[in-house]
CSV table of C-alpha atoms in Angstrom, one decimal:
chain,number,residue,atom,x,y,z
A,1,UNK,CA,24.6,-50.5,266.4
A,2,UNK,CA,26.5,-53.5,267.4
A,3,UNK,CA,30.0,-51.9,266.5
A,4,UNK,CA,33.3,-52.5,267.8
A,5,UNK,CA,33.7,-49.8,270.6
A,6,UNK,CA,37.0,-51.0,272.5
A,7,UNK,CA,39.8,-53.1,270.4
A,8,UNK,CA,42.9,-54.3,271.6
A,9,UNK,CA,45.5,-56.6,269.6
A,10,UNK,CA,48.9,-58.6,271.3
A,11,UNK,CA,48.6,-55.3,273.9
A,12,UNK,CA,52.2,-55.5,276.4
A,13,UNK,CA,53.0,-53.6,279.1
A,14,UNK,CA,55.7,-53.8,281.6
A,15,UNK,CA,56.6,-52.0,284.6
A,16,UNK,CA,60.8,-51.3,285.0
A,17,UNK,CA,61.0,-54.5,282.7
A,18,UNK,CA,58.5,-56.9,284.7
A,19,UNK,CA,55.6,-58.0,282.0
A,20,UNK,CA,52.1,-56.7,283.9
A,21,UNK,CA,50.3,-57.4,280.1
A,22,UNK,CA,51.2,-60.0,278.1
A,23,UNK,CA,49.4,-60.5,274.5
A,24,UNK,CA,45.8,-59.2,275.7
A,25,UNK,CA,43.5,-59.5,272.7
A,26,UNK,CA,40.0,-57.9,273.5
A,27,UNK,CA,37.0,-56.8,271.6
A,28,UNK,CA,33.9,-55.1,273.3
A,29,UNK,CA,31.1,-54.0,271.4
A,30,UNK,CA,28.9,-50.7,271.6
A,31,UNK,CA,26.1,-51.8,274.6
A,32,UNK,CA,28.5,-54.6,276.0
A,33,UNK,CA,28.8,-54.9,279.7
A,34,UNK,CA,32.9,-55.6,280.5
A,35,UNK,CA,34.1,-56.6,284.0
A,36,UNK,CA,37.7,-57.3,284.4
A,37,UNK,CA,38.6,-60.2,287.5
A,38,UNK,CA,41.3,-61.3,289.0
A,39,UNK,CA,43.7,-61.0,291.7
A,40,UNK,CA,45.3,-57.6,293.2
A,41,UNK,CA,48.5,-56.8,291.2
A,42,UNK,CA,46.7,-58.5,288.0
A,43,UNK,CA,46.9,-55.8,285.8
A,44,UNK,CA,43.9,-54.7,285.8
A,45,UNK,CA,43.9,-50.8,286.9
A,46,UNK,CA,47.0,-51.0,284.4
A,47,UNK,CA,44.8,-52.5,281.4
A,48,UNK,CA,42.2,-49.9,282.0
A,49,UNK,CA,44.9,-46.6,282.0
A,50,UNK,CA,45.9,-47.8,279.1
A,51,UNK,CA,42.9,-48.0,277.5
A,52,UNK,CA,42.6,-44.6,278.8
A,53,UNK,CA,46.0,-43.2,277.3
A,54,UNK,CA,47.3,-42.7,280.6
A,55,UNK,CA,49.7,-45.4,280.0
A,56,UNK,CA,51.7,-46.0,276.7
A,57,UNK,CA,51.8,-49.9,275.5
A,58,UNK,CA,55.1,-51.2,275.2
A,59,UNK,CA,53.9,-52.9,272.0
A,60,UNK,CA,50.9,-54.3,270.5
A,61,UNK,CA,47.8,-51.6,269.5
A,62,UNK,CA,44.7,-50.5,271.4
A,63,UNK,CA,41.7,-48.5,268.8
A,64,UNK,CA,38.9,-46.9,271.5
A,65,UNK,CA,36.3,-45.8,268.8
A,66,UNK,CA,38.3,-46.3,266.2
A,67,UNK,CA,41.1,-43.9,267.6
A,68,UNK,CA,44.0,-44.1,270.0
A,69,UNK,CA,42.6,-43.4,273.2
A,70,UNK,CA,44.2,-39.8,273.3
A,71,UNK,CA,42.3,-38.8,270.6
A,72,UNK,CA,39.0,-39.9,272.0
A,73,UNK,CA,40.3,-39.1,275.6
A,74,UNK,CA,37.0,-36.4,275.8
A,75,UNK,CA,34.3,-39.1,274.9
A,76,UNK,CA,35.5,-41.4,277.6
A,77,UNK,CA,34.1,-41.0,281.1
A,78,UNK,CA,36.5,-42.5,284.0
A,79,UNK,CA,36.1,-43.3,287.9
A,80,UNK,CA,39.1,-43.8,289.0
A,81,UNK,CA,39.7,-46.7,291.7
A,82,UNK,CA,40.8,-44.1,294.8
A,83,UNK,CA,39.2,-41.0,295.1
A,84,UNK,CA,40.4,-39.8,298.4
A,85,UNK,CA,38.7,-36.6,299.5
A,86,UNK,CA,39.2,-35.2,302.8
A,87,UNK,CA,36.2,-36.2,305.0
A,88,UNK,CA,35.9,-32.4,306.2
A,89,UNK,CA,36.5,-30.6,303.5
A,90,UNK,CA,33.4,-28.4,302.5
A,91,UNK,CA,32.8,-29.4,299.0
A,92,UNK,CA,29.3,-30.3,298.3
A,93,UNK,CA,28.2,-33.0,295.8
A,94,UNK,CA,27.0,-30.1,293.1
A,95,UNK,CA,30.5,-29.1,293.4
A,96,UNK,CA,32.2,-32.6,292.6
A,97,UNK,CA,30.4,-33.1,289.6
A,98,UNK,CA,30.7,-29.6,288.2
A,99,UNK,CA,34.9,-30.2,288.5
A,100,UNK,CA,33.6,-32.7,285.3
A,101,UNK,CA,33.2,-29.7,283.6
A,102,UNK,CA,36.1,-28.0,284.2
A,103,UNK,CA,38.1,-27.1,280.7
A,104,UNK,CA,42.0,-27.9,280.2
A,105,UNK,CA,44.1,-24.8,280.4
A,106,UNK,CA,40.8,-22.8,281.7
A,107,UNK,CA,42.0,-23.0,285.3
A,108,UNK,CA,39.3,-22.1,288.0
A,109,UNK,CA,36.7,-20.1,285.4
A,110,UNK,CA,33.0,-20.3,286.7
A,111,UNK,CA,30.3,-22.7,285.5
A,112,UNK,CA,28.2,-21.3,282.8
A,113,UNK,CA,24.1,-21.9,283.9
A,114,UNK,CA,24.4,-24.8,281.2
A,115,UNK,CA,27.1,-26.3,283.3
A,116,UNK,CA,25.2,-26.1,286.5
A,117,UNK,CA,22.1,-27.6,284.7
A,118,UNK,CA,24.1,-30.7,283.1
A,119,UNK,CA,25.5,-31.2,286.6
A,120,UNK,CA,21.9,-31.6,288.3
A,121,UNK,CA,20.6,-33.3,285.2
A,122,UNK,CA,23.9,-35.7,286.1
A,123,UNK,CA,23.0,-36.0,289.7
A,124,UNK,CA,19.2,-36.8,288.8
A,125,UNK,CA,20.4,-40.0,286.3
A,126,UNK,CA,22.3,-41.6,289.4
A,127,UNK,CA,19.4,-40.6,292.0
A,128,UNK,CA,21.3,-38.3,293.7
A,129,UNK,CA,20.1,-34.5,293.2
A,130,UNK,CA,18.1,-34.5,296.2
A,131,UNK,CA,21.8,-34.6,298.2
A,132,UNK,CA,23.3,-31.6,295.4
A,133,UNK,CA,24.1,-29.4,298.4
A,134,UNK,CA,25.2,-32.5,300.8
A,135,UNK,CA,29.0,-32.2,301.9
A,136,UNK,CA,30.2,-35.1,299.7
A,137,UNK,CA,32.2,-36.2,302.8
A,138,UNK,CA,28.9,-36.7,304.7
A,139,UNK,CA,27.8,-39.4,302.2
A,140,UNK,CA,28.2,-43.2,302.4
A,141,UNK,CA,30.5,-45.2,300.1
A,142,UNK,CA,27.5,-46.4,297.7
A,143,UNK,CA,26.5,-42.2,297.8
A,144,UNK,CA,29.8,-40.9,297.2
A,145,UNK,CA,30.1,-43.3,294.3
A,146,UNK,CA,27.0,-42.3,292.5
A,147,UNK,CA,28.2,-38.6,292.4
A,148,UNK,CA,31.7,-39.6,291.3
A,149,UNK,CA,29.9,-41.5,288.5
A,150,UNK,CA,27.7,-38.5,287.8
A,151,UNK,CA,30.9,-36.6,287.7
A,152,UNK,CA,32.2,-38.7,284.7
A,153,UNK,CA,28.7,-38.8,282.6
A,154,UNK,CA,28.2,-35.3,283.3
A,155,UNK,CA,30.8,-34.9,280.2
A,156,UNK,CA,28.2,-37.0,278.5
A,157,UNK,CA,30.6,-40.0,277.1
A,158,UNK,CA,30.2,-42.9,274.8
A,159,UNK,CA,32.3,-45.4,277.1
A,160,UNK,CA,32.4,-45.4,281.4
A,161,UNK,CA,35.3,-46.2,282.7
A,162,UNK,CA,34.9,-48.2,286.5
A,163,UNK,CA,37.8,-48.9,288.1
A,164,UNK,CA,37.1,-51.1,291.1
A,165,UNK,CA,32.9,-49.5,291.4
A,166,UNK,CA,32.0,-51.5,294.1
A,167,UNK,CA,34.7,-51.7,297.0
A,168,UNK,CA,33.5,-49.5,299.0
A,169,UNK,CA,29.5,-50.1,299.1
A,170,UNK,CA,27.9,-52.9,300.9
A,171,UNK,CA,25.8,-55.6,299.3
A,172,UNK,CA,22.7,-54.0,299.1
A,173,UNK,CA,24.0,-51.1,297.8
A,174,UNK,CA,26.1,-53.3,295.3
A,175,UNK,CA,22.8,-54.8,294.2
A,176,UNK,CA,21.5,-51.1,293.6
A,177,UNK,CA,24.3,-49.6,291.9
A,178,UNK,CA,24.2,-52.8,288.7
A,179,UNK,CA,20.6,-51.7,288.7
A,180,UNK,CA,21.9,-48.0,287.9
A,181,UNK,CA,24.6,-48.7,285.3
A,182,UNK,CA,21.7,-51.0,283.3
A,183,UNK,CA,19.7,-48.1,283.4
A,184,UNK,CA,22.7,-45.8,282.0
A,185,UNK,CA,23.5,-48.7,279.5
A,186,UNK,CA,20.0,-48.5,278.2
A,187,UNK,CA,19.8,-44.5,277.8
């Protein structure tokens, strides 16, 4: 069970010929726990997309399950760092989790009842169903975050992806939301 989940070897990355990655070795095994710290303008949002496959290394090699992360791009679950969403716009937190179950090339298509189920079974794992039909912009940060993260495991992944988790909740709900991903970590 203890497999490697997450490899990277001599990983560089430059942006417009400035080196942002230099040499990153890294190994993280299935059940691990990884936080990335260091200063702003580190590197590491830009470690993370390429993990992701959003970035393309300018040398060295990065295996996510064995794969490149584009082939295993659908088994990955990501919160990005910035999710701006326009305070009054009517979306409700059902709705934001759902858009994880939107299919490439599929455009706007409705849910399936399947859908709609894995979205409140989604909601339910972060402790969040209750708000379902909330306007997400009427949540706090430590809310909002919760159905963002449902939004990701809503696709049911074997790897999360949390890019900055915590900077917009307060201590206590800091305290909360490690509680929540060592529940998720244990499931």
């Amino acid at each position: 069970m203890n497999q490697t989940i997450i490899e990277t070897h001599n990983l560089h990355f430059s942006y417009n010929g400035q080196p942002v990655i230099s040499g990153v070795n890294l190994k993280v095994k299935s059940g691990d726990f990884l936080a990335m710290i260091g200063p702003n303008g580190g590197g590491k949002t830009t470690l993370l997309k390429l993990m992701l496959g959003l970035l393309k290394a300018d040398s060295g090699s990065i295996r996510i399950l064995g794969k490149t992360p584009k082939d295993v791009s659908h088994r990955i679950g990501y919160v990005p760092q910035d999710i701006h969403i326009n305070q009054n716009f009517p979306i409700s937190s059902s709705d934001v989790v759902l858009m994880g179950k939107l299919k490439s090339g599929k455009g706007w298509s409705r849910h399936s009842k399947e859908d709609r189920i894995a979205a409140l079974q989604a909601l339910e794992q972060v402790g969040m169903r209750k708000y379902r039909d909330h306007r997400v912009g009427e949540l706090s940060g430590g809310q909002k975050q919760r159905v963002f993260i449902a939004r990701a495991l809503v696709t049911d992944p074997d790897i999360l992806f949390l890019d900055e988790p915590t900077a917009s909740i307060d201590t206590k709900g800091q305290t909360e939301f490690y509680t929540l991903l060592k529940e998720l970590n244990q499931k």
